[in-house]
Coordinates of C-alpha atoms and ligand atoms in Angstrom, one line a residue:
X229 CA 104.0 110.1 81.7
X230 CA 106.8 109.8 84.0
X231 CA 107.8 106.7 85.9
X232 CA 109.3 108.0 89.4
X233 CA 110.9 107.0 92.1
X234 CA 111.4 108.1 96.8
X235 CA 111.7 105.6 99.3
X236 CA 109.3 103.6 101.6
X237 CA 111.4 102.7 104.2
X238 CA 113.5 99.1 105.1
X239 CA 112.5 96.1 106.0
X240 CA 113.0 94.9 110.0
X241 CA 116.9 93.3 107.3
X242 CA 117.6 96.8 106.4
X243 CA 116.8 95.4 102.9
X244 CA 115.2 99.1 100.9
X245 CA 112.1 99.1 100.1
X246 CA 111.0 102.0 96.4
X247 CA 107.6 103.3 96.0
X248 CA 107.3 104.3 91.9
X249 CA 105.2 106.7 90.9
X250 CA 103.3 105.9 87.4
X251 CA 101.4 108.5 85.6
X252 CA 100.0 108.5 81.9
X253 CA 99.1 110.6 79.1
X254 CA 95.8 111.6 80.9
X255 CA 97.3 112.0 84.4
X256 CA 96.5 108.5 86.0
X257 CA 99.0 107.7 88.4
X258 CA 99.8 104.6 90.2
X259 CA 102.3 104.5 93.3
X260 CA 103.6 101.4 93.6
X261 CA 105.8 99.1 96.3
X262 CA 108.1 97.1 95.8
X263 CA 107.2 95.1 99.0
X264 CA 104.2 92.5 97.6
X265 CA 104.2 94.6 93.8
X266 CA 101.8 96.3 95.4
X267 CA 99.6 98.8 94.1
X268 CA 99.2 101.4 97.2
X269 CA 97.4 104.1 95.1
X270 CA 95.6 104.5 91.2
X271 CA 94.2 108.0 90.8
X272 CA 91.6 108.0 88.1
X273 CA 88.7 110.2 86.9
X274 CA 85.6 110.8 87.6
X275 CA 82.5 111.5 84.8
X276 CA 83.0 115.7 85.7
X277 CA 86.7 114.9 85.2
X278 CA 87.7 114.7 89.1
X279 CA 90.5 112.7 89.7
X280 CA 90.5 110.3 92.3
X281 CA 91.5 107.5 94.2
X282 CA 89.9 104.2 93.7
X283 CA 92.2 101.3 95.5
X284 CA 92.6 100.9 99.2
X285 CA 95.6 101.0 100.5
X286 CA 97.5 101.9 103.3
X287 CA 99.7 104.5 103.9
X288 CA 103.3 103.0 106.0
X289 CA 105.0 100.4 104.2
X290 CA 105.4 98.7 108.4
X291 CA 101.8 98.5 107.7
X292 CA 101.4 96.9 104.7
X293 CA 103.9 94.2 106.5
X294 CA 101.8 94.1 110.2
X295 CA 98.5 93.9 108.6
X296 CA 97.6 94.0 105.2
X297 CA 95.2 91.4 104.5
X298 CA 96.7 91.6 100.7
X299 CA 96.1 95.2 99.5
X300 CA 96.5 95.6 96.0
X301 CA 99.9 92.9 95.8
X302 CA 100.5 90.1 93.6
X303 CA 99.6 87.0 95.1
X304 CA 101.9 83.2 94.0
X305 CA 103.2 81.5 94.3
X306 CA 99.7 80.1 93.8
X307 CA 97.5 82.2 94.4
X308 CA 93.7 81.3 96.1
X309 CA 93.4 78.4 98.1
X310 CA 95.5 74.1 98.0
X311 CA 92.9 72.1 99.9
X312 CA 95.2 71.3 103.6
X313 CA 98.7 72.5 101.9
X314 CA 99.2 69.1 99.7
X315 CA 99.8 68.4 96.7
X316 CA 100.1 65.9 94.5
X317 CA 102.8 66.2 91.6
X318 CA 105.1 63.1 89.2
X319 CA 103.8 61.0 92.4
X320 CA 105.7 63.6 95.0
X321 CA 103.3 65.1 97.6
X322 CA 104.7 68.3 98.2
X323 CA 103.1 70.1 102.2
X324 CA 102.6 73.2 101.7
X325 CA 101.6 76.0 105.2
X326 CA 97.6 75.6 106.1
X327 CA 97.9 79.7 106.5
X328 CA 94.6 80.3 106.2
X329 CA 92.0 77.6 108.4
X330 CA 93.1 73.8 107.4
X331 CA 94.1 75.6 103.8
X332 CA 96.9 77.3 102.3
X333 CA 96.2 80.1 101.4
X334 CA 98.5 82.8 98.3
X335 CA 101.4 81.8 98.6
X336 CA 101.9 80.4 102.2
X337 CA 103.1 82.1 105.1
X338 CA 105.7 84.5 102.8
X339 CA 104.2 85.0 100.1
X340 CA 104.9 86.8 96.3
X341 CA 103.5 89.8 98.9
X342 CA 105.5 89.4 101.6
X343 CA 108.9 89.2 99.3
X344 CA 110.6 92.3 97.7
X345 CA 110.8 92.6 93.8
X346 CA 113.9 93.6 92.8
X347 CA 112.2 96.6 89.8
X348 CA 113.4 98.6 86.3
X349 CA 111.3 101.2 85.2
X350 CA 110.5 100.8 81.8
X351 CA 110.1 103.1 78.2
X352 CA 107.3 102.6 75.6
X353 CA 103.6 103.2 75.9
X354 CA 103.0 104.5 78.9
X355 CA 104.5 104.5 82.1
X356 CA 106.5 100.9 82.9
X357 CA 107.1 99.0 85.6
X358 CA 109.2 96.0 86.2
X359 CA 108.8 94.1 88.3
X360 CA 111.7 90.8 88.8
X361 CA 111.7 87.8 91.4
X362 CA 113.4 83.6 92.4
X363 CA 111.5 82.0 93.7
X364 CA 113.7 79.6 94.8
X365 CA 113.2 75.8 94.8
X366 CA 111.6 74.9 97.9
X367 CA 110.7 77.8 98.9
X368 CA 107.4 78.0 100.8
X369 CA 107.1 73.7 100.1
X370 CA 107.0 74.6 96.6
X371 CA 109.2 72.4 93.9
X372 CA 111.5 74.7 90.8
X373 CA 113.4 77.4 91.4
X374 CA 110.5 79.5 89.2
X375 CA 112.1 83.7 87.9
X376 CA 109.4 85.2 88.1
X377 CA 108.8 89.0 86.2
X378 CA 105.7 91.8 86.7
X379 CA 104.8 94.0 84.4
X380 CA 102.9 96.9 85.6
X381 CA 102.3 99.4 82.7
X382 CA 100.6 102.4 83.0
X383 CA 98.7 103.0 78.8
X384 CA 97.0 106.2 76.7
X385 CA 94.1 104.4 76.5
X386 CA 93.5 104.9 80.5
X387 CA 94.9 100.9 82.0
X388 CA 96.5 99.2 84.2
X389 CA 98.0 96.7 82.5
X390 CA 99.2 93.3 84.2
X391 CA 101.8 91.2 82.2
X392 CA 103.5 88.0 84.0
X393 CA 105.9 85.7 83.1
X394 CA 108.0 82.8 84.3
X395 CA 109.4 79.7 83.8
X396 CA 111.2 77.3 85.9
X397 CA 113.7 74.7 86.2
X398 CA 112.0 71.2 87.6
X399 CA 108.0 71.2 87.4
X400 CA 106.6 73.6 89.7
X401 CA 102.9 74.6 90.1
X402 CA 102.0 78.0 89.3
X403 CA 99.4 81.0 89.4
X404 CA 100.0 84.4 90.2
X405 CA 97.4 87.1 90.6
X406 CA 97.0 91.0 91.7
X407 CA 94.9 91.6 94.7
X408 CA 94.1 95.2 94.1
X409 CA 90.7 95.7 96.3
X410 CA 89.3 99.1 94.2
X411 CA 85.8 101.1 95.3
X412 CA 85.5 103.2 92.8
X413 CA 82.9 105.5 94.8
X414 CA 85.4 106.8 97.4
X415 CA 88.9 104.5 97.6
X416 CA 87.6 102.6 100.8
X417 CA 85.0 105.4 103.2
X418 CA 82.6 103.1 102.5
X419 CA 80.2 100.4 100.5
X420 CA 80.9 98.6 97.3
X421 CA 77.3 97.9 97.3
X422 CA 76.1 99.8 94.3
X423 CA 78.1 98.9 92.5
X424 CA 77.7 97.8 89.5
X425 CA 79.4 94.6 88.0
X426 CA 79.0 92.0 85.0
X427 CA 80.8 88.8 84.3
X428 CA 81.2 86.8 81.6
X429 CA 80.9 83.2 82.3
X430 CA 77.9 81.2 82.3
X431 CA 79.5 79.1 85.8
X432 CA 81.1 78.8 88.9
X433 CA 83.3 76.9 91.7
X434 CA 80.9 75.8 94.0
X435 CA 83.1 75.7 97.1
X436 CA 82.6 73.6 100.7
X437 CA 82.2 75.6 103.5
X438 CA 86.3 76.3 103.7
X439 CA 86.1 77.8 100.3
X440 CA 87.7 75.0 98.4
X441 CA 85.7 73.7 95.4
X442 CA 84.5 71.1 95.4
X443 CA 85.8 70.3 91.4
X444 CA 81.8 70.8 89.6
X445 CA 81.4 73.5 87.5
X446 CA 77.6 74.8 88.2
X447 CA 75.7 77.5 86.5
X448 CA 75.1 80.0 86.9
X449 CA 71.3 80.5 86.0
X450 CA 68.8 81.4 89.4
X451 CA 71.0 81.9 91.3
X452 CA 73.0 85.5 92.9
X453 CA 76.1 84.1 91.5
X454 CA 74.3 85.3 88.1
X455 CA 76.4 88.3 87.3
X456 CA 75.5 87.9 83.6
X457 CA 73.9 91.9 82.8
X458 CA 75.5 93.7 84.7
X459 CA 73.3 93.4 88.8
X460 CA 74.8 95.9 92.0
X461 CA 76.6 93.5 94.7
X462 CA 74.1 94.2 96.8
X463 CA 71.0 93.2 95.3
X464 CA 71.4 89.7 96.3
X465 CA 74.4 89.2 98.9
X466 CA 72.0 88.6 101.6
X467 CA 70.1 85.8 99.8
X468 CA 70.3 82.7 101.7
X469 CA 72.0 80.6 99.3
X470 CA 74.0 78.6 100.9
X471 CA 77.8 80.1 99.3
X472 CA 76.4 83.5 99.6
X473 CA 76.2 82.1 103.5
X474 CA 79.8 80.3 103.9
X475 CA 82.0 83.1 102.9
X476 CA 79.6 86.2 104.0
X477 CA 79.4 87.4 100.6
X478 CA 81.2 87.0 97.5
X479 CA 84.5 85.2 97.5
X480 CA 84.1 82.5 94.7
X481 CA 85.9 81.1 90.9
X482 CA 83.6 81.9 88.1
X483 CA 84.5 79.8 85.3
X484 CA 85.2 82.9 82.3
X485 CA 82.8 81.9 78.6
X486 CA 86.4 82.8 76.8
X487 CA 87.8 79.9 78.0
X488 CA 91.3 81.9 79.0
X489 CA 94.4 81.2 76.1
X490 CA 93.6 85.1 74.3
X491 CA 93.3 88.7 76.2
X492 CA 88.7 88.7 76.5
X493 CA 86.6 91.1 78.5
X494 CA 86.1 89.2 81.6
X495 CA 84.1 91.5 84.0
X496 CA 83.4 94.9 84.6
X497 CA 82.0 97.3 87.7
X498 CA 79.8 100.2 87.0
X499 CA 80.2 102.8 90.3
X500 CA 76.6 104.5 89.2
X501 CA 77.4 107.8 91.4
X502 CA 80.5 108.4 90.0
X503 CA 80.1 107.7 86.1
X504 CA 83.4 105.7 86.9
X505 CA 83.6 102.2 84.9
X506 CA 86.4 99.3 85.4
X507 CA 86.7 96.6 82.7
X508 CA 88.6 94.2 83.4
X509 CA 90.0 91.4 80.4
X510 CA 92.0 89.0 80.9
X511 CA 94.3 86.2 79.4
X512 CA 93.4 84.0 82.1
X513 CA 90.0 80.9 82.7
X514 CA 88.9 82.7 85.6
X515 CA 88.3 84.9 88.0
X516 CA 87.2 85.7 91.9
X517 CA 85.5 87.8 93.0
X518 CA 86.1 88.9 96.2
X519 CA 83.3 91.7 97.7
X520 CA 85.6 92.1 100.9
X521 CA 83.5 90.2 103.3
X522 CA 86.3 90.3 106.0
X523 CA 87.3 93.3 106.3
X524 CA 85.6 94.3 109.6
X525 CA 86.7 98.1 110.7
X526 CA 90.3 96.6 112.2
X527 CA 92.3 98.9 109.3
X528 CA 92.0 102.3 109.2
X529 CA 94.1 102.8 105.2
X530 CA 95.2 105.6 102.9
X531 CA 93.5 108.9 104.0
X532 CA 92.2 107.7 108.0
X533 CA 89.3 106.4 105.7
X534 CA 87.9 103.2 107.8
X535 CA 87.4 99.5 105.8
X536 CA 84.2 97.9 107.3
X537 CA 82.7 95.3 106.0
X538 CA 82.5 95.4 102.0
X539 CA 84.3 98.5 101.3
X540 CA 86.4 97.1 98.7
X541 CA 85.9 94.5 95.8
X542 CA 88.9 91.8 94.3
X543 CA 88.3 91.0 91.2
X544 CA 91.5 88.2 90.7
X545 CA 92.0 87.3 87.0
X546 CA 93.7 83.4 87.7
X547 CA 93.0 80.0 87.3
X548 CA 91.0 78.6 89.1
X549 CA 91.1 77.6 93.6
X550 CA 92.9 74.2 94.2
X551 CA 93.3 72.8 90.5
X552 CA 96.6 70.8 91.8
X553 CA 94.2 68.8 93.1
X554 CA 91.3 68.9 90.2
X555 CA 92.4 66.8 87.2
X556 CA 89.2 68.5 85.9
X557 CA 90.3 71.8 86.2
X558 CA 93.3 73.6 83.7
X559 CA 96.3 72.7 85.0
X560 CA 98.4 75.2 86.5
X561 CA 101.4 72.3 85.7
X562 CA 104.6 74.5 84.5
X563 CA 107.6 72.6 83.5
X564 CA 111.5 73.2 82.6
X565 CA 111.3 74.9 78.7
X566 CA 108.0 76.4 79.1
X567 CA 107.2 80.1 79.6
X568 CA 104.1 81.2 81.5
X569 CA 102.6 84.5 80.4
X570 CA 99.5 85.6 81.2
X571 CA 97.9 89.5 81.0
X572 CA 95.6 91.3 82.7
X573 CA 93.9 94.5 81.7
X574 CA 91.6 96.9 84.2
X575 CA 91.0 100.0 82.1
X576 CA 89.6 103.1 83.2
X577 CA 85.8 105.1 81.2
X578 CA 83.0 106.4 82.5
Ligands
GLA163 C1 91.5 86.2 98.2 C2 90.5 85.5 99.2 C3 89.7 85.9 100.5 C4 90.5 86.9 101.6 C5 91.4 87.1 100.7 C6 92.1 87.7 101.3 O1 90.1 86.8 98.1 O2 89.1 84.3 98.1 O3 89.0 84.3 101.1 O4 91.5 85.5 101.9 O5 91.7 86.1 99.7 O6 91.4 88.4 103.2

């Protein structure tokens, strides 16, 4: 196991940005940059033992700053959407950036994906990297100084484990996730429609046409949202189902049967050609499955791969979108003295 570090460039204001390489006992390797805490590459074996990169990403810091559609990043302070960029807490209305049509997305104009994190190498099981960031009171419109720590560990049982910790000095809202785009076949050269997916959820949160949940928890039974059995992602993606039409594929939150709280299997992806399997375990109550609908060939990534529609998939473990405006959803409020603590594990097998 090892952790090494090299410079990845610097921000316009001169802040240096690093790229860390985590290698586990079996030779799996993750590269993570302090810019947005983004996973830049993740190398895992196929059924023949052949190692290859299974995530989408860019070659340079400049490209991440200019055009990354949240590749690999830590999304926050509130990952996913808040309707109209407004929420009320303790009787006070807060206004956030409307950076996704009428809505707030992934923390705003300068969310946790666009800041430079402080890094500390971590010893223990596998290869670890701790990233910390202090989000000041009022930053992007959110109340409270929020101190965040995200620890990435490439474990010796071949998992990328992500532990999230946060605390605040005033009541606030928090929802943190990782936004890696996976393609277990070829790292994004082709599409993910042949990948098979299982999501352990009987219900999902249908949305309006701007991807804000209506508040309903709808049964997946009899719909193209039913992934309770491993099913090819492309099998039903073009069905004439309003929820799929709204966003050109899958971009929804599933209500996990485990309901969150303790680490449980939430989803599994199997790529039949390479035999690669990824299990997603989480303590979170929800997962956003996004089928890379907005990739349109305008971004060329690592190794000259052109990322077209559906060339990557995200499984973003989270609390449900727009929870601050949905009293029936699990709460995303964090108060002083409380600890926000969640864990997500992406485990690779064949
Ligand atoms: C999330 C959202 C998608 C899209 C991507 C980034 O997954 O749910 O709608 O915005 O981020 O392109």
